[in-house]
Coordinates of C-alpha atoms in Angstrom, one line a residue:
M1230 CA 6.2 -23.3 6.8
D1231 CA 7.4 -24.0 10.4
L1232 CA 5.1 -26.8 11.5
E1233 CA 7.1 -27.3 14.7
S1234 CA 5.4 -24.2 16.1
H1235 CA 1.8 -24.9 17.2
P1236 CA -0.6 -22.4 15.6
T1237 CA -2.0 -21.0 18.8
T1238 CA 1.5 -20.6 20.3
L1239 CA 2.8 -19.0 17.1
Q1240 CA 0.0 -16.5 16.9
E1241 CA 0.6 -15.3 20.5
E1242 CA 4.4 -15.1 20.0
N1243 CA 3.9 -13.1 16.8
R1244 CA 1.5 -10.7 18.5
K1245 CA 4.2 -9.9 21.1
K1246 CA 6.9 -9.6 18.4
V1247 CA 4.8 -7.2 16.4
H1248 CA 4.0 -5.2 19.5
E1249 CA 7.6 -4.7 20.4
L1250 CA 8.6 -3.9 16.8
L1251 CA 5.8 -1.3 16.5
K1252 CA 6.9 0.3 19.8
S1253 CA 10.5 0.6 18.5
T1254 CA 9.2 2.1 15.2
H1255 CA 7.1 4.7 17.1
S1256 CA 10.1 5.8 19.1
R1257 CA 12.3 6.1 16.0
I1258 CA 9.7 7.9 13.9
E1259 CA 9.9 10.7 16.5
K1260 CA 13.5 11.2 15.5
L1261 CA 12.5 11.1 11.8
I1262 CA 9.9 13.9 12.5
Q1263 CA 12.7 15.9 14.1
K1264 CA 14.9 15.3 11.1
T1265 CA 12.4 16.5 8.5
Y1266 CA 11.5 19.5 10.7
Q1267 CA 15.1 20.5 10.8
Q1268 CA 15.3 20.0 7.0
K1269 CA 12.2 22.3 6.8
D1270 CA 10.4 19.6 4.8
S1271 CA 6.9 20.5 6.1
A1272 CA 5.1 18.1 3.8
A1273 CA 7.2 15.1 5.1
T1274 CA 6.8 16.2 8.7
S1275 CA 3.0 16.5 8.4
Q1276 CA 2.7 13.0 6.8
L1277 CA 5.0 11.4 9.4
R1278 CA 2.9 12.8 12.2
Q1279 CA -0.2 11.2 10.6
L1280 CA 1.7 8.0 10.3
R1281 CA 2.8 8.2 13.9
T1282 CA -0.9 8.5 14.9
R1283 CA -1.7 5.4 12.9
I1284 CA 1.2 3.4 14.4
T1285 CA 0.0 4.5 17.9
G1286 CA -3.4 2.9 17.0
L1287 CA -1.7 -0.3 15.8
I1288 CA 0.3 -0.5 19.1
S1289 CA -2.9 -0.3 21.1
E1290 CA -4.4 -3.1 19.0
A1291 CA -1.3 -5.3 19.4
E1292 CA -1.5 -5.0 23.2
K1293 CA -4.8 -6.9 23.2
K1294 CA -4.4 -10.6 23.5
E1295 CA -7.7 -11.5 21.8
L1296 CA -7.6 -12.1 18.1
D1297 CA -11.0 -10.4 17.8
S1298 CA -9.2 -7.1 18.3
F1299 CA -7.3 -7.7 15.1
G1300 CA -10.2 -8.9 13.0
S1301 CA -9.9 -12.2 11.3
H1302 CA -10.1 -14.0 8.0
E1303 CA -10.9 -17.6 7.1
G1304 CA -8.2 -19.8 5.6
N1305 CA -6.4 -23.1 5.6
I1306 CA -3.3 -23.9 7.6
D1307 CA -1.0 -22.9 4.7
D1308 CA -2.7 -19.5 4.6
F1309 CA -2.2 -19.2 8.3
Y1310 CA 1.5 -19.7 8.3
E1311 CA 2.1 -17.5 5.2
N1312 CA 0.0 -14.7 6.8
E1313 CA 1.8 -14.9 10.1
E1314 CA 5.2 -14.8 8.5
R1315 CA 4.2 -11.8 6.3
F1316 CA 2.7 -10.1 9.4
V1317 CA 5.9 -10.2 11.4
E1318 CA 8.2 -9.5 8.4
T1319 CA 6.2 -6.4 7.4
S1320 CA 6.6 -5.0 10.9
R1321 CA 10.4 -5.7 10.7
M1322 CA 10.6 -4.0 7.2
L1323 CA 8.7 -0.9 8.6
L1324 CA 11.2 -0.5 11.5
Q1325 CA 14.1 -1.0 9.1
E1326 CA 12.7 1.6 6.7
V1327 CA 12.3 4.2 9.5
E1328 CA 15.8 3.5 10.8
N1329 CA 17.2 3.9 7.2
G1330 CA 15.4 7.3 7.0
I1331 CA 17.2 8.4 10.2
T1332 CA 20.7 7.4 9.1
T1333 CA 20.6 8.4 5.4
G1334 CA 21.6 11.8 4.4
E1335 CA 18.9 11.9 1.7
S1336 CA 15.3 13.1 2.0
V1337 CA 13.0 10.8 3.9
D1338 CA 11.0 8.3 1.7
V1339 CA 7.7 8.9 3.4
F1340 CA 5.7 7.0 0.8
T1341 CA 7.6 3.7 1.3
I1342 CA 6.9 4.1 5.1
S1343 CA 3.2 4.9 4.4
D1344 CA 3.0 1.8 2.1
L1345 CA 4.3 -0.4 4.9
V1346 CA 1.9 1.1 7.4
D1347 CA -0.9 0.3 4.9
K1348 CA 0.3 -3.3 4.8
M1349 CA 0.5 -3.5 8.6
E1350 CA -3.1 -2.4 8.8
M1351 CA -4.0 -5.1 6.3
G1352 CA -2.0 -7.6 8.4
F1353 CA -4.0 -6.7 11.5
S1354 CA -7.4 -7.1 9.7
H1355 CA -6.4 -10.3 7.8
R1356 CA -5.0 -12.6 10.5
I1357 CA -6.4 -16.2 10.0
E1358 CA -8.8 -17.3 12.6
L1359 CA -7.9 -20.7 14.0
T1360 CA -10.9 -23.1 13.8
N1361 CA -11.3 -26.7 14.7
K1362 CA -11.0 -27.5 11.0
N1363 CA -7.6 -26.0 10.4
L1364 CA -6.3 -27.1 13.8
S1365 CA -7.2 -30.6 12.8
E1366 CA -5.5 -30.0 9.5
Y1367 CA -2.4 -29.0 11.4
E1368 CA -2.4 -32.2 13.4
N1369 CA -2.8 -34.3 10.3
R1370 CA 0.1 -32.4 8.7
I1371 CA 2.3 -33.1 11.8
V1372 CA 1.5 -36.9 11.6
S1373 CA 2.1 -36.9 7.8
K1374 CA 5.4 -34.9 8.3
K1375 CA 6.7 -37.4 10.9
Q1376 CA 5.8 -40.3 8.7
T1377 CA 7.6 -38.7 5.8
E1378 CA 10.7 -38.0 7.9
K1379 CA 10.7 -41.6 9.1
E1380 CA 10.4 -42.9 5.6
E1381 CA 13.2 -40.5 4.5
S1382 CA 15.4 -41.7 7.3
E1383 CA 14.9 -45.3 6.5
R1384 CA 15.6 -44.6 2.8
Q1385 CA 18.9 -42.9 3.6
E1386 CA 19.9 -45.7 5.9
K1387 CA 19.1 -48.2 3.2
E1388 CA 21.2 -46.2 0.6
L1389 CA 24.1 -46.1 3.1
R1390 CA 24.0 -49.8 3.7
E1391 CA 23.9 -50.5 -0.1
K1392 CA 26.8 -48.1 -0.7
E1393 CA 28.9 -49.7 2.0
Q1394 CA 28.1 -53.2 0.6
K1395 CA 29.0 -52.0 -3.0
E1396 CA 32.3 -50.5 -1.8
A1397 CA 33.1 -53.7 0.0
E1398 CA 32.4 -55.8 -3.1
E1399 CA 34.5 -53.4 -5.2
K1400 CA 37.4 -53.7 -2.7
D1401 CA 37.2 -57.5 -2.8
L1402 CA 37.1 -57.4 -6.7
A1403 CA 40.2 -55.2 -6.7
E1404 CA 42.1 -57.5 -4.4
D1405 CA 41.1 -60.5 -6.7
K1406 CA 42.5 -58.6 -9.7
T1407 CA 45.7 -57.8 -7.9
E1408 CA 46.3 -61.4 -7.1
L1409 CA 45.5 -62.4 -10.7
S1410 CA 48.0 -59.8 -12.1
E1411 CA 50.8 -61.0 -9.8
I1412 CA 50.3 -64.5 -11.1
S1413 CA 50.3 -63.3 -14.8
G1414 CA 53.1 -60.7 -14.3
T1415 CA 51.0 -57.6 -15.3
Y1416 CA 50.0 -54.8 -13.0
P1417 CA 46.8 -52.6 -13.2
S1418 CA 47.3 -48.8 -13.5
E1419 CA 47.0 -46.8 -10.3
P1420 CA 43.4 -46.0 -9.5
G1421 CA 42.5 -42.3 -9.9
T1422 CA 45.3 -41.5 -12.3
N1423 CA 44.7 -39.8 -15.7
S1424 CA 46.8 -39.1 -18.7
S1425 CA 47.5 -35.4 -19.6
D1426 CA 44.8 -35.6 -22.3
D1427 CA 42.2 -36.5 -19.7
I1428 CA 42.8 -33.5 -17.4
V1429 CA 39.9 -31.0 -17.5
A1430 CA 40.5 -27.5 -16.2
E1431 CA 38.3 -26.2 -13.5
P1432 CA 36.0 -23.4 -14.6
S1433 CA 37.2 -20.0 -13.4
A1434 CA 35.7 -18.8 -10.2
L1435 CA 35.3 -15.4 -11.8
N1436 CA 32.8 -16.9 -14.3
N1437 CA 30.6 -17.9 -11.4
E1438 CA 30.5 -14.5 -9.7
Q1439 CA 27.2 -12.8 -10.0
T1440 CA 26.8 -9.0 -10.2
P1441 CA 24.7 -7.7 -7.3
A1442 CA 21.2 -6.7 -8.4
K1443 CA 20.6 -3.0 -8.2
K1444 CA 17.7 -1.7 -6.3
D1445 CA 14.7 -1.1 -8.6
E1446 CA 14.7 2.5 -9.8
L1447 CA 12.4 4.4 -12.2
D1448 CA 13.9 4.7 -15.7
T1449 CA 14.5 8.2 -17.1
G1450 CA 11.4 8.1 -19.4
T1451 CA 9.1 7.2 -16.5
L1452 CA 10.6 9.8 -14.2
S1453 CA 10.2 12.5 -16.9
K1454 CA 6.5 11.6 -17.3
L1455 CA 5.9 11.4 -13.5
Y1456 CA 7.5 14.8 -12.9
S1457 CA 5.5 16.3 -15.8
Y1458 CA 2.3 15.0 -14.3
I1459 CA 3.2 16.1 -10.7
N1460 CA 4.0 19.6 -12.1
A1461 CA 0.6 19.8 -13.8
L1462 CA -1.2 18.8 -10.6
E1463 CA 0.9 21.3 -8.6
Q1464 CA -0.2 24.1 -10.8
K1465 CA -3.9 23.1 -10.3
F1466 CA -3.6 22.8 -6.6
E1467 CA -1.8 26.2 -6.3
K1468 CA -4.2 28.0 -8.7
H1469 CA -7.5 26.5 -7.7
H1470 CA -9.4 25.8 -4.4
P1471 CA -12.2 23.2 -3.9
E1472 CA -15.5 25.0 -3.5
I1473 CA -17.9 22.1 -2.8
S1474 CA -17.4 19.3 -0.3
Y1475 CA -18.4 15.7 -0.9
D1476 CA -21.8 16.3 0.9
G1477 CA -22.5 19.6 -0.9
E1478 CA -21.3 22.1 1.6
Y1479 CA -19.6 25.4 0.5
I1480 CA -15.9 25.2 1.5
A1481 CA -14.2 27.8 -0.6
D1482 CA -13.9 30.0 2.5
K1483 CA -11.8 27.4 4.4
Q1484 CA -8.0 27.0 4.3
W1485 CA -6.7 24.9 1.5
K1486 CA -3.3 23.5 2.4
V1487 CA -1.1 22.1 -0.4
E1488 CA 1.9 19.7 0.3
L1489 CA 4.3 18.6 -2.4
S1490 CA 7.2 16.2 -2.9
K1491 CA 8.9 14.6 -5.9
K1492 CA 6.3 11.9 -6.2
S1493 CA 3.2 13.3 -4.7
V1494 CA 0.7 16.2 -4.5
R1495 CA -1.7 16.5 -1.5
G1496 CA -4.3 19.0 -0.6
T1497 CA -6.3 19.2 2.6
I1498 CA -9.1 21.3 4.1
K1499 CA -9.6 21.5 7.9
E1500 CA -12.6 22.9 9.8
G1501 CA -10.4 23.9 12.7
R1502 CA -6.7 24.0 13.6
F1503 CA -6.8 20.9 15.8
R1504 CA -9.3 18.8 13.9
S1505 CA -8.7 16.1 11.4
P1506 CA -9.0 17.2 7.7
M1507 CA -12.6 17.1 6.4
L1508 CA -11.3 16.7 2.9
I1509 CA -8.1 15.0 1.7
V1510 CA -7.1 15.0 -2.0
D1511 CA -4.1 12.8 -2.5
N1512 CA -2.0 11.8 -5.5
Y1513 CA 1.2 9.7 -5.1
W1514 CA 3.3 7.1 -6.8
K1515 CA 2.2 3.5 -6.0
S1516 CA 3.1 0.7 -8.3
I1517 CA 1.1 -2.5 -7.6
D1518 CA 0.8 -5.5 -9.9
D1519 CA -1.6 -7.7 -8.1
K1520 CA -5.4 -7.0 -8.2
R1521 CA -6.0 -8.7 -4.8
D1522 CA -3.3 -6.6 -3.1
I1523 CA -4.8 -3.3 -4.3
I1524 CA -8.3 -4.4 -3.3
E1525 CA -7.2 -5.3 0.2
M1526 CA -5.1 -2.1 0.5
I1527 CA -8.0 0.1 -0.5
Q1528 CA -10.5 -1.7 1.7
A1529 CA -8.0 -1.2 4.6
K1530 CA -7.6 2.5 3.7
A1531 CA -11.4 3.0 3.6
S1532 CA -11.7 1.6 7.1
T1533 CA -9.4 4.3 8.5
I1534 CA -11.4 7.3 7.2
E1535 CA -13.4 9.0 9.9
Q1536 CA -17.0 10.1 9.9
N1537 CA -17.6 13.5 8.3
Q1538 CA -14.3 13.1 6.4
Y1539 CA -13.7 12.4 2.7
M1540 CA -10.6 11.3 0.8
S1541 CA -10.1 11.4 -2.9
L1542 CA -7.1 9.2 -3.6
C1543 CA -5.1 8.5 -6.8
F1544 CA -2.3 6.0 -7.2
I1545 CA 0.1 6.8 -10.0
S1546 CA 2.1 4.1 -11.9
S1547 CA 3.8 3.6 -15.2
F1548 CA 1.4 0.7 -16.0
W1549 CA -1.8 -0.7 -14.6
D1550 CA -3.0 -4.2 -15.3
Q1551 CA -6.3 -4.2 -17.2
S1552 CA -8.0 -6.3 -14.4
I1553 CA -7.2 -3.5 -11.9
K1554 CA -8.5 -0.8 -14.3
D1555 CA -11.7 -2.8 -14.7
W1556 CA -12.1 -3.1 -10.9
V1557 CA -11.4 0.6 -10.3
K1558 CA -14.2 1.5 -12.7
T1559 CA -16.7 -0.3 -10.5
Y1560 CA -15.4 0.8 -7.0
S1561 CA -17.6 3.1 -5.0
H1562 CA -17.4 4.1 -1.4
Q1563 CA -19.3 6.9 0.5
R1564 CA -16.1 8.3 2.1
L1565 CA -13.3 7.2 -0.3
G1566 CA -13.0 8.1 -4.0
F1567 CA -10.4 6.0 -5.7
F1568 CA -8.5 6.7 -9.0
I1569 CA -5.5 5.3 -10.8
Y1570 CA -3.4 7.2 -13.3
D1571 CA -1.5 5.4 -16.1
L1572 CA 1.6 7.5 -17.0
A1573 CA 2.3 5.6 -20.3
E1574 CA -1.2 6.2 -21.6
D1575 CA -2.0 9.4 -19.8
D1576 CA -5.2 7.7 -18.7
L1577 CA -7.2 8.3 -15.5
A1578 CA -9.4 5.4 -14.5
Y1579 CA -12.3 5.6 -12.0
N1580 CA -16.0 4.9 -11.4
E1581 CA -17.6 7.6 -13.5
T1582 CA -21.1 6.7 -12.2
D1583 CA -20.1 7.9 -8.7
E1584 CA -21.1 11.5 -8.2
N1585 CA -18.2 12.4 -5.9
N1586 CA -15.7 10.8 -8.2
R1587 CA -17.0 13.1 -11.0
K1588 CA -16.8 16.0 -8.6
F1589 CA -13.1 15.4 -7.7
A1590 CA -11.7 13.9 -11.0
F1591 CA -10.3 17.4 -11.9
W1592 CA -7.8 17.1 -9.0
H1593 CA -6.3 13.9 -10.4
S1594 CA -6.4 14.5 -14.2
S1595 CA -3.4 15.9 -16.1
N1596 CA -5.6 18.5 -17.8
G1597 CA -9.2 19.4 -17.8
N1598 CA -11.1 22.4 -16.5
I1599 CA -13.2 23.2 -13.5
T1600 CA -16.3 25.3 -13.5
K1601 CA -16.3 27.9 -10.7
L1602 CA -19.4 28.7 -8.8
T1603 CA -19.3 32.3 -9.9
E1604 CA -19.3 31.1 -13.5
I1605 CA -22.4 29.1 -12.8
V1606 CA -24.1 32.2 -11.4
D1607 CA -23.0 34.2 -14.5
Q1608 CA -24.6 31.6 -16.7
L1609 CA -27.8 31.6 -14.7
I1610 CA -28.1 35.4 -15.0
E1611 CA -27.4 35.2 -18.7
D1612 CA -30.1 32.6 -19.2
E1613 CA -32.8 33.8 -16.8
E1614 CA -31.5 37.0 -15.2
Y1615 CA -33.4 36.1 -12.0
F1616 CA -32.7 32.8 -10.2
G1617 CA -33.3 31.2 -6.8
L1618 CA -31.5 28.8 -4.5
D1619 CA -33.1 25.8 -6.2
D1620 CA -31.4 26.8 -9.4
V1621 CA -28.0 27.2 -7.7
M1622 CA -28.4 23.8 -6.1
E1623 CA -29.4 22.1 -9.3
Y1624 CA -26.5 23.5 -11.5
S1625 CA -23.8 23.5 -8.9
G1626 CA -24.2 20.4 -6.6
L1627 CA -24.4 22.5 -3.5
N1628 CA -26.8 21.5 -0.8
L1629 CA -29.3 24.0 0.7
S1630 CA -27.0 25.3 3.4
G1631 CA -24.1 25.5 1.0
A1632 CA -26.1 27.4 -1.6
K1633 CA -27.3 29.9 1.1
K1634 CA -23.7 30.4 2.3
F1635 CA -22.4 31.0 -1.2
I1636 CA -25.1 33.3 -2.3
G1637 CA -25.1 35.1 1.0
G1638 CA -21.4 35.9 0.5
L1639 CA -22.1 37.4 -3.0
V1640 CA -24.9 39.5 -1.6
K1641 CA -22.7 40.7 1.2
K1642 CA -20.0 41.7 -1.3
K1643 CA -22.8 43.4 -3.3
V1644 CA -22.1 41.3 -6.3
L1645 CA -25.8 40.1 -6.2
I1646 CA -28.9 41.6 -4.8
D1647 CA -32.1 40.0 -3.5
V1648 CA -34.9 41.4 -5.6
G1649 CA -37.5 39.8 -3.4
L1650 CA -40.0 38.6 -5.9
D1651 CA -42.6 35.9 -5.0
S1652 CA -39.7 34.0 -3.2
P1653 CA -36.1 35.0 -2.7
K1654 CA -34.6 35.7 -6.1
Y1655 CA -31.2 37.1 -7.0
T1656 CA -29.7 39.0 -9.9
R1657 CA -26.5 41.0 -10.5
S1658 CA -26.2 44.3 -8.6
K1659 CA -26.4 47.4 -10.8

């Protein structure tokens, strides 16, 4: 913790540093997009473009001098310095990861870049607000530090004086012994000499060399389970199409775009070519050990989701701490469904009381079935023969407009007919 930098000065200097680092990152991510486009990696290109948009927003925020534009958290002076250091370091790591992606010959690790952008967004929303209380704490720390440094300096000076005095006394004693030996005709041995039996070999420098630590990699067993899970999801995403949106609209007639990588499966539905996705279903590798980190990350992610947009998100890992599993089972948000998948236990954890979670759990589980709307209609005809829109809404989860759109499509295709009893009723066409 660098107490020499005053908190208000440090906060402004760090804002400028992060602003410049983000600008550099933005210019380099353009090159990364060109690289993935040339490699015909459409999934990575699409994800990088989304990250570029998020970085553009962060740059805009960093241009503002007021801390209010960042958002703020309460905390003591230790929290402040730790947060500021992490804030700047994360922006450096993000730039370095993008530069690594440009220079390496391997495929771009979009997920590491995305993870760092998540952390940057958290950094913006969690800077510590400087209050009179923690500024006073800073001043007290400075006084205490100076007093400690003064006491340490006095201690070292005292030790030095005592050492010099002891050396002088030893020198005088040695001179006295020399004079005494000359008188008695004996001579002391040379100081600092040893017999051959006293010589101790220096330890080999080779024994002190440390083998460089390898970068953490997934073991073969974990990779095998991960690829098996991703393959199972890939088959689901390619074979099936979401039919009902989070708010009950019928969306089976809209384009379902699937993007794949070694560690992820993502599906999106857009209402128009130039609009943001109305539905995002995302599964990707994300190993996090700390409950607080994952809570803050999800809260930050939820704040980026737009109105009239829904994301169903699943983090995959080889192991999840029980405290994180317990928290996930209580988490609920109107525009973000959150799941975690444990590879070792083949376990999908989520809040099962949340209606939308139940609706989208199929897209994150390694198995399971999904009931198609046409199957619901078949069951209604089998049970009652004649059914209305209310029945469709009750058994499918569609809202009124969604039910009308779905049934209207079947009538148009002459799968169903409107028999026009007391109120609109439908049955299978003969």
